[in-house]
XYZ file of C-alpha atoms in Angstrom:
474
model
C 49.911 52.720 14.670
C 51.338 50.153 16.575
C 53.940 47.803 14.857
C 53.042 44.435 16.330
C 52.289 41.728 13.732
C 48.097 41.170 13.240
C 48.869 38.595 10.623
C 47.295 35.702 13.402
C 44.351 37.759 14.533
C 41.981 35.379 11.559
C 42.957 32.502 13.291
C 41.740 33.716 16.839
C 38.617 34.753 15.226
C 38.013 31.500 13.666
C 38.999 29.511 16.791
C 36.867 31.678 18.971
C 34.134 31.354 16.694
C 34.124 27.577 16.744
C 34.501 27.300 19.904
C 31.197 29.293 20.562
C 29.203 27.106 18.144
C 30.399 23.899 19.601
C 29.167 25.435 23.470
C 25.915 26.752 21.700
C 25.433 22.843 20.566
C 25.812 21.162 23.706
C 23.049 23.472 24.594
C 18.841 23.759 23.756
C 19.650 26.839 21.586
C 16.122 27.182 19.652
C 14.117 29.850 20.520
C 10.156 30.914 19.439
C 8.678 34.011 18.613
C 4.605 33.246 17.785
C 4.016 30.729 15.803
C 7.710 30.753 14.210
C 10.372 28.310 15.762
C 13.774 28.283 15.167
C 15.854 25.243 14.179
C 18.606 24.106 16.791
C 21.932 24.811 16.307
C 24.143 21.862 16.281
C 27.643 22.151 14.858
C 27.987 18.393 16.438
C 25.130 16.579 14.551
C 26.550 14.577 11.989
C 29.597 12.618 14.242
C 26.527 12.373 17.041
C 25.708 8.357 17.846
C 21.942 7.778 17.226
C 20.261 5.438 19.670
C 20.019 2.137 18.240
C 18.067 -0.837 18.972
C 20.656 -3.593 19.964
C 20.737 -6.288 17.597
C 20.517 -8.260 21.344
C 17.347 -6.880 22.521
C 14.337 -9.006 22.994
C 11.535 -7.450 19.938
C 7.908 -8.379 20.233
C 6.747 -9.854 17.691
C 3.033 -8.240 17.813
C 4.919 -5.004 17.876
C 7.100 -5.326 14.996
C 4.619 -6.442 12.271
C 2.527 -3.133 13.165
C 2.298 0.173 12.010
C -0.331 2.317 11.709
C 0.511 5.961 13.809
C -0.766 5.989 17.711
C -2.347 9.570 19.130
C 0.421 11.582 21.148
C -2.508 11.051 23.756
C -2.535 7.045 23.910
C 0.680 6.790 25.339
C -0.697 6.486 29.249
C -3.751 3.735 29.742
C -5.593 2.628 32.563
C -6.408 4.598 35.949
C -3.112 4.327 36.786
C -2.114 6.425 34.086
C 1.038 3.694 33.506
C 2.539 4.194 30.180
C 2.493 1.838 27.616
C 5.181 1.530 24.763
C 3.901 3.159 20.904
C 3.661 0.318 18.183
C 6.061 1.441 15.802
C 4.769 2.948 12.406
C 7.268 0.670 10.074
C 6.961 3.853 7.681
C 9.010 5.107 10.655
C 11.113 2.533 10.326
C 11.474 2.007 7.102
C 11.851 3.978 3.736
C 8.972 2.210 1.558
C 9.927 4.102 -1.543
C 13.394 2.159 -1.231
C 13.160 -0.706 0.765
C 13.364 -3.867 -0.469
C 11.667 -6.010 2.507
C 8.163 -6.698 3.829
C 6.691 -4.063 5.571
C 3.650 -4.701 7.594
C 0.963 -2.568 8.646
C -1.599 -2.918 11.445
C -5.487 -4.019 10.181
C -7.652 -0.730 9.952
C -9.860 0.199 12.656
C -12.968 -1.305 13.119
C -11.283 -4.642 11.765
C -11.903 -7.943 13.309
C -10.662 -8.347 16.329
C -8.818 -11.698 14.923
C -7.672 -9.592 12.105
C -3.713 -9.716 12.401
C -1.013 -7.458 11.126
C 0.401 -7.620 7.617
C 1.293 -11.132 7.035
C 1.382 -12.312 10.556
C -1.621 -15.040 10.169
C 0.389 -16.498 6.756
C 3.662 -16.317 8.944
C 2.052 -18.275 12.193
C 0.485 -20.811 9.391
C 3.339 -21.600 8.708
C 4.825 -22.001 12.058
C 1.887 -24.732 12.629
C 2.617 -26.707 9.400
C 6.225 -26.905 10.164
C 5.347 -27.943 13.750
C 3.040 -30.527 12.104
C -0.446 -28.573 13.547
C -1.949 -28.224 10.245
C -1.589 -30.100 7.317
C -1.798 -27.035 4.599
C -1.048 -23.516 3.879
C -2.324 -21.937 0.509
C -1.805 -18.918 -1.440
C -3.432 -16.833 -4.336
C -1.501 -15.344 -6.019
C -3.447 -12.422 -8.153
C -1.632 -11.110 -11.420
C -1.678 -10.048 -14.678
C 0.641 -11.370 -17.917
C 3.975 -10.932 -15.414
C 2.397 -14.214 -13.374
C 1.088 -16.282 -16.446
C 2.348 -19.513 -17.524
C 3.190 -20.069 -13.409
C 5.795 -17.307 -14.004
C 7.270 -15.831 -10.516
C 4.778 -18.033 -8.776
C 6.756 -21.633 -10.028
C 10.058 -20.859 -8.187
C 7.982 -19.111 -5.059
C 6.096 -22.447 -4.897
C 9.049 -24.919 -5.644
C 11.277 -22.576 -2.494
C 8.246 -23.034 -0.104
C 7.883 -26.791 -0.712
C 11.397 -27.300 -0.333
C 11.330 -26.113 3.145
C 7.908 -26.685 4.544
C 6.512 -30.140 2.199
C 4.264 -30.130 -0.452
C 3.907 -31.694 -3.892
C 1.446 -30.223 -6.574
C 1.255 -27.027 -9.031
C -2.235 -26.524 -7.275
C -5.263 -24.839 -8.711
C -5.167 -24.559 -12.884
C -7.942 -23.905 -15.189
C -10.092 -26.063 -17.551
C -8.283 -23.768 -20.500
C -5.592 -21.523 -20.682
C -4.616 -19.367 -23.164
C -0.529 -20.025 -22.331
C -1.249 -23.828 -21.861
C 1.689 -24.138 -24.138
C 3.874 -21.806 -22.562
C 3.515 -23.153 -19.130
C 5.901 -25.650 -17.947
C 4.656 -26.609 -14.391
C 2.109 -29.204 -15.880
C 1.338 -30.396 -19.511
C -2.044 -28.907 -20.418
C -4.370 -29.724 -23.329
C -8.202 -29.701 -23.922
C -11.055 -29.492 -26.705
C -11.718 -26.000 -27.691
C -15.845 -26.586 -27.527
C -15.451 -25.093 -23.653
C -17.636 -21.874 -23.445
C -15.412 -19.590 -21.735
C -16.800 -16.444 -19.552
C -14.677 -14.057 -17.730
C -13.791 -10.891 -16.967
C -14.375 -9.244 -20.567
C -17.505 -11.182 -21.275
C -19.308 -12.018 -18.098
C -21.763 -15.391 -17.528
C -25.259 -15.112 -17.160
C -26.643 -14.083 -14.131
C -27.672 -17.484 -13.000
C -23.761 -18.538 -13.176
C -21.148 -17.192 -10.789
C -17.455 -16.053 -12.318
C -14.586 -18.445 -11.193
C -12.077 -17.182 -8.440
C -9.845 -16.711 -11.442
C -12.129 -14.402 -13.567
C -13.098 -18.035 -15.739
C -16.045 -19.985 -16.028
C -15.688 -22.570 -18.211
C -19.330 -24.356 -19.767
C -19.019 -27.802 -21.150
C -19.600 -28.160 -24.866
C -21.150 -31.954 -25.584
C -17.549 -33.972 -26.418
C -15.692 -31.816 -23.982
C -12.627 -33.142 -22.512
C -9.460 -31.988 -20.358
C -6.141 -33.678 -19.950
C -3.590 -32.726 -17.339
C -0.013 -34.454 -17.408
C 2.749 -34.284 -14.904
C 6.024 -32.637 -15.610
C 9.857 -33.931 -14.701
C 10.279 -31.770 -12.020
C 10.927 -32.058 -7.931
C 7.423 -32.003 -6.579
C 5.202 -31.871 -10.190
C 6.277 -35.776 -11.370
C 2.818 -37.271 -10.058
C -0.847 -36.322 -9.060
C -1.964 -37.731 -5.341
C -5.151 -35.437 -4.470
C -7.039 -34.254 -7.401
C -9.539 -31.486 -7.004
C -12.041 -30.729 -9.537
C -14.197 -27.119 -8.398
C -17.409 -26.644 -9.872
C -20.508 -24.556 -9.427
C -24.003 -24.918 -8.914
C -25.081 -28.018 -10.489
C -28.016 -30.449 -10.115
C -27.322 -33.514 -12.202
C -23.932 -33.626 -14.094
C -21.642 -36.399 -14.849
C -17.911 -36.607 -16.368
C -15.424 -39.117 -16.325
C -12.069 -38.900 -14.606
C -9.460 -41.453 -16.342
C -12.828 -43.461 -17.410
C -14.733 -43.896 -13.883
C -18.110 -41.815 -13.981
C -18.681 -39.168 -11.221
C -21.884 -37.633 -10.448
C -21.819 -33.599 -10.209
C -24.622 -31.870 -7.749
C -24.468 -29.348 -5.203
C -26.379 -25.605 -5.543
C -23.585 -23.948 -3.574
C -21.309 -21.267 -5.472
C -18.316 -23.496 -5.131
C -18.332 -27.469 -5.198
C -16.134 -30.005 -4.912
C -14.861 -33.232 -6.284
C -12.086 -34.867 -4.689
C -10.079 -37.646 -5.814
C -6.999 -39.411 -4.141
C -5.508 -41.035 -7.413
C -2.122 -42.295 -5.792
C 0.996 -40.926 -8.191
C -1.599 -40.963 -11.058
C 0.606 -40.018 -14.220
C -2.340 -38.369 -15.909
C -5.644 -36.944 -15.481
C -8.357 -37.150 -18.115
C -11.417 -35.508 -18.123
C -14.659 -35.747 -20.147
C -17.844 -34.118 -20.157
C -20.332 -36.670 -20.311
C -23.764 -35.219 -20.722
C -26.233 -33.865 -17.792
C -27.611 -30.547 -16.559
C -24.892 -27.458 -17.777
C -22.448 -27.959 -15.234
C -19.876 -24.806 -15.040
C -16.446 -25.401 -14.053
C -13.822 -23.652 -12.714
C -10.788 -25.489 -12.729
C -8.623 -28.444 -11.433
C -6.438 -28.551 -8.043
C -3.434 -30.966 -7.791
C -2.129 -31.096 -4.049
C -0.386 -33.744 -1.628
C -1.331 -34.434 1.322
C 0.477 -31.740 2.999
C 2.379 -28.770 2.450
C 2.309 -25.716 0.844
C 0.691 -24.663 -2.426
C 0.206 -21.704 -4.452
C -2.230 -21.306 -6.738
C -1.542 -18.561 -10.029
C -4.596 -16.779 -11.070
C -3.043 -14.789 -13.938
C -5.592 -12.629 -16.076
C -3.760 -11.160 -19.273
C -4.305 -7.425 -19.782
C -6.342 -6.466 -16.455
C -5.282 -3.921 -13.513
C -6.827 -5.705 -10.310
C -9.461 -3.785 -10.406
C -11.722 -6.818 -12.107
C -11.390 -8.192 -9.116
C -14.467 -6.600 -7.708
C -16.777 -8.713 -10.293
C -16.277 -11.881 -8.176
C -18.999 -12.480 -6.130
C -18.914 -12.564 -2.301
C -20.779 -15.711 -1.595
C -18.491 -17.378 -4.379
C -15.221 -16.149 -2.459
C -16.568 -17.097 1.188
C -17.384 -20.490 -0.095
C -14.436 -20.432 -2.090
C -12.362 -19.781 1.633
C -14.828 -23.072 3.587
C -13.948 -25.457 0.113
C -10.368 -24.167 -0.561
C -8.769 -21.526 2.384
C -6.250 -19.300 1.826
C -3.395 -18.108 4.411
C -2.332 -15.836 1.783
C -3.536 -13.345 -0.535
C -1.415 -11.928 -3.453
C -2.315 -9.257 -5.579
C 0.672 -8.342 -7.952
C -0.742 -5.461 -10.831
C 1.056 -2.653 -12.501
C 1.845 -3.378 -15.841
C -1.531 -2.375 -16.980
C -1.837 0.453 -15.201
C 1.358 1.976 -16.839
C -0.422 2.215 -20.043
C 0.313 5.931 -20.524
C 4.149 5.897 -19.049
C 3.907 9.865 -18.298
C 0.933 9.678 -16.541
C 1.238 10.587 -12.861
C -2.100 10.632 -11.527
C -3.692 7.711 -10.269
C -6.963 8.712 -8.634
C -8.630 6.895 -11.473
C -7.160 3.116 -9.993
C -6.638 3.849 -6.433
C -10.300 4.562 -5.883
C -11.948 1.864 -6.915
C -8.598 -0.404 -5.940
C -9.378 0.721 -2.634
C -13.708 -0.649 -3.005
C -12.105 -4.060 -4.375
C -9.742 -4.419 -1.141
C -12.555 -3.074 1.406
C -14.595 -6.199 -0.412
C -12.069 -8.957 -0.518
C -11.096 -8.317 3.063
C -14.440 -8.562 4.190
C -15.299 -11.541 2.301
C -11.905 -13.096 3.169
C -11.468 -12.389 6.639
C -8.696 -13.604 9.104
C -6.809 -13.832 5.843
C -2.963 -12.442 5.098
C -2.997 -9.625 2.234
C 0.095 -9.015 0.194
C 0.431 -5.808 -1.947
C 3.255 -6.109 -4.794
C 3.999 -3.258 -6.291
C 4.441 -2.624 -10.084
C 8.022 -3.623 -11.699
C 10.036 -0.925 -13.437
C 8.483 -0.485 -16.519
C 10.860 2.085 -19.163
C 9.678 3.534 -22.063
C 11.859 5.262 -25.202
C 12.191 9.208 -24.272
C 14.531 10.833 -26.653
C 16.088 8.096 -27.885
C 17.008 6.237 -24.661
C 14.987 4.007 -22.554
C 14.627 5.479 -19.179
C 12.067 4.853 -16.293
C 8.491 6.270 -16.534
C 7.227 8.866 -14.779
C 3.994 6.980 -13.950
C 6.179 4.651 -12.265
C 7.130 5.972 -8.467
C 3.419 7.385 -8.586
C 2.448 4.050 -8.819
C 4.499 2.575 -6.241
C 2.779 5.368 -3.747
C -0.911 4.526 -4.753
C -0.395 0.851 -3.457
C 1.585 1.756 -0.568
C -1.042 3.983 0.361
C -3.757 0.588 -0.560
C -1.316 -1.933 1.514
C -1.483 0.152 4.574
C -4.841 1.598 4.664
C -6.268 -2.035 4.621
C -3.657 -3.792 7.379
C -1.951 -5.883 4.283
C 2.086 -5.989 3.333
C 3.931 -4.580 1.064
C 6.703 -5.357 -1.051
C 8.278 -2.518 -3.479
C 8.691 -4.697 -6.537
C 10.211 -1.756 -8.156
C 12.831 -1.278 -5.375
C 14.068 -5.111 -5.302
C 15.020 -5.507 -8.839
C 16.694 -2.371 -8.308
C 15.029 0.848 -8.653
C 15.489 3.115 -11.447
C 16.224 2.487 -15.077
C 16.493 -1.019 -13.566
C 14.088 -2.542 -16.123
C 16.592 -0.874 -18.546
C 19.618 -3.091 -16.793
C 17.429 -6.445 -16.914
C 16.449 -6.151 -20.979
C 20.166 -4.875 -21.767
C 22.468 -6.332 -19.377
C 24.232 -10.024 -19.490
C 22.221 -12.307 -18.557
C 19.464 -10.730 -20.281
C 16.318 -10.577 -17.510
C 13.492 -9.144 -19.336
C 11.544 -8.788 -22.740
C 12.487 -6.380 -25.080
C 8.955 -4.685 -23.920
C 10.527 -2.874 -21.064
C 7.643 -4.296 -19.518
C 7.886 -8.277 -18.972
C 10.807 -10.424 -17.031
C 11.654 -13.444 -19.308
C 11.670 -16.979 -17.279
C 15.262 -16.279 -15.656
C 13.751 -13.044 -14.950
C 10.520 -14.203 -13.140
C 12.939 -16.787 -11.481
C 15.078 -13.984 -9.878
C 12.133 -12.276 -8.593
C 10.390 -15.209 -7.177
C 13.831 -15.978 -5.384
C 13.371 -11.942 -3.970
C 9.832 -12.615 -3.027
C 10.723 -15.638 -1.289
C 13.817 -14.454 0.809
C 11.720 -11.385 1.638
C 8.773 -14.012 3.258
C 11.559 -15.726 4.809
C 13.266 -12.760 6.581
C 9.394 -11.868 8.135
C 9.609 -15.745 9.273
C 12.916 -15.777 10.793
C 11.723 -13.140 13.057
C 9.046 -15.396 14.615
C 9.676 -16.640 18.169
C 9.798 -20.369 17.891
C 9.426 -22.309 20.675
């Protein structure tokens, strides 16, 4: 046996072993056999650069709102066979489970050809009222109880008016049932108003309001609207009061008569009451004369207008009739629809399974973007919503399933999307807001308290304002 010390010959092995891995990963070093490929070896992979967009670059903006995947096959066009750039899938781009911006997807195919990409007509509306090419840019905003008394929707309104004009809470009904909770306007009436709605629907020869109300006079009827001491919401200019079909009805506004007529699903009565400090209205006698509700606007600007339903999933939705929506769009247009539901879906917190909502979710979208067309579509996603397991309040499983269900609605149907859920922080984050200091939510695990809904409608409103920062203005 020879004597000479082997006490190194591990370390030569090792080195020589590296060595040969690093070689093998500067190579293509996959190999198939059938259908079974290997996976590269690459010792190098995790202190490799990715290629990275510079920050520098010139983006299109067509191309970054888009997103739904392009066949391996449409890469080349033409007879020239030139090749053409893919629109990026933003799924591709971005994680939607996590993210806490935008994301944009492409209209469907067989859309409109004037159909635009996630929230890119809202976006370009914009544009033109801030270069003074329109006068107004509205939203509805679709919720449940997390919207109602202007919750979420009062600080997203007062953000956009600060920057882009506006003065006026905009569209709120004859009744309410959180009149007193709501501090965007003073609202009282008589309680002889026949209400219909969602859980007890008018008669077939009356159409449901664009909020799920439909509001019949009683014979001493009345309505009073006050302004509040707030920027914007101190005075009424242009009053608004929507109605349906009607052939001889008369109220009083602050004591002058008006005549009501018109057979179409959605009327209007406008008044320009210059910096009225309240708005009175009676019933005074007629034909039944169904109303809807009462706008307050400026003369330009932006407005956003809550429809908050207590207790309903979206779903209900798909009661409101078509012709009452497509006149609703020629009396009162929208840039921007919202639809914001989750907390009523979460009614059984293990539940994973959402076939039950996504299906008929997905009739009620097919329907609204047809009778709304040329119209921005914003998906929210449901909030974290924790429920008592054990003896500690933890996220429910229902939850991320959720989240999925209206990703998969958003993109399907060309809208955006904004994961809710992953902006106030993911999970057990409902936990954080009820618990921490300042306390954010209702002791519900369900419901954000005013500073709550203020926080969020700050999130929604810096996540609009990152997709309009990325316009090309000229």
């Amino acid at each position: 046996m020879s004597g000479k010390n082997k006490a190194a010959y591990p370390l030569y092995i090792i080195l020589g072993t590296l060595l040969c891995l690093v070689a093998l990963s500067l190579i293509n070093n996959s190999f198939s056999f059938r259908n079974f490929v290997t996976r590269p070896l690459d010792l190098l992979a995790d202190v490799r650069k990715d290629t990275l967009v510079s920050p520098t670059e010139d983006i299109d903006t067509d191309n970054a709102l888009a997103a739904t995947d392009v066949p391996a096959d449409s890469a080349t066009t033409g007879t020239d066979s030139i090749a053409t750039p893919a629109i990026p899938d933003p799924d591709h781009l971005h994680n939607f489970t996590t993210y806490t911006g935008i994301i944009n997807y492409l209209p469907p195919t067989g859309a409109d050809s004037n159909a635009k990409a996630g929230m890119q007509h809202f976006l370009m509306a914009l544009d033109e009222l801030k270069a003074k090419k329109r006068k107004k840019v509205r939203i509805a905003y679709f919720g449940d109880s997390m919207i109602e008394g202007d919750l979420i929707t009062e600080d997203l309104r007062d953000s956009l008016q600060h920057l882009f004009g506006g003065e006026g809470v905009g569209f709120v009904p004859v009744t309410s049932v959180v009149a007193g909770f709501r501090t965007t306007i003073t609202h009282t009436f008589s309680k002889d108003w026949k209400d219909y709605s969602y859980k007890q629907l008018p008669p077939s020869n009356l159409y449901l309001g664009i909020s799920g109300h439909t509001f019949v006079p009683g014979e001493d009827s009345w309505i009073r609207y006050q302004p509040v001491k707030k920027r914007g919401l101190n005075k009424f200019d242009q009053v608004s009061v929507l109605y349906g079909p009607v052939s001889s009805g008369n109220i009083s506004v602050n004591n002058k008569a008006y005549a009501l007529s018109g057979q179409r699903a959605v009327n209007k009565l406008s008044l320009q009451l210059d910096s009225a400090k309240q708005v009175t209205i009676k019933w005074a006698g007629g034909s039944v004369a169904p109303l809807y509700g009462v706008c307050f606007e400026g003369d330009t600007g932006v407005y956003v207008d809550n429809y908050s339903f207590r207790g309903i999933s979206g779903i209900e939705l798909g009661k409101l009739s078509g012709q009452l929506l497509q006149q609703m769009q020629s009396e009162h247009p929208y840039d921007l629809i919202v639809l914001h539901y989750g907390a009523n879906v979460l009614w059984k917190p293990e539940l994973t399974d959402y076939k039950w909502y996504g299906s008929p979710m997905k009739k009620v979208m097919d329907s609204l973007r047809n009778d709304l067309p040329n119209t921005s579509f914003l998906v929210i996603t449901t909030a974290d919503k924790s429920y008592k397991k054990s003896g500690t309040y933890i996220t429910a499983p229902g939850v991320t399933a959720l989240v999925k269900v209206q990703h998969e609605l958003a993109k399907t149907h060309g809208a955006a999307y904004w994961n809710l859920y992953a902006a106030m922080g993911g999970e057990n984050s409902m936990t954080r807001w009820v618990e921490g200091d300042p306390v954010l939510a209702n002791k519900d695990y369900t419901h954000f308290n005013r500073q709550g809904a203020a926080r969020i409608g700050a999130l929604l409103y810096k996540a609009m304002m990152d997709e309009y920062k990325q316009l090309e203005h000229e």
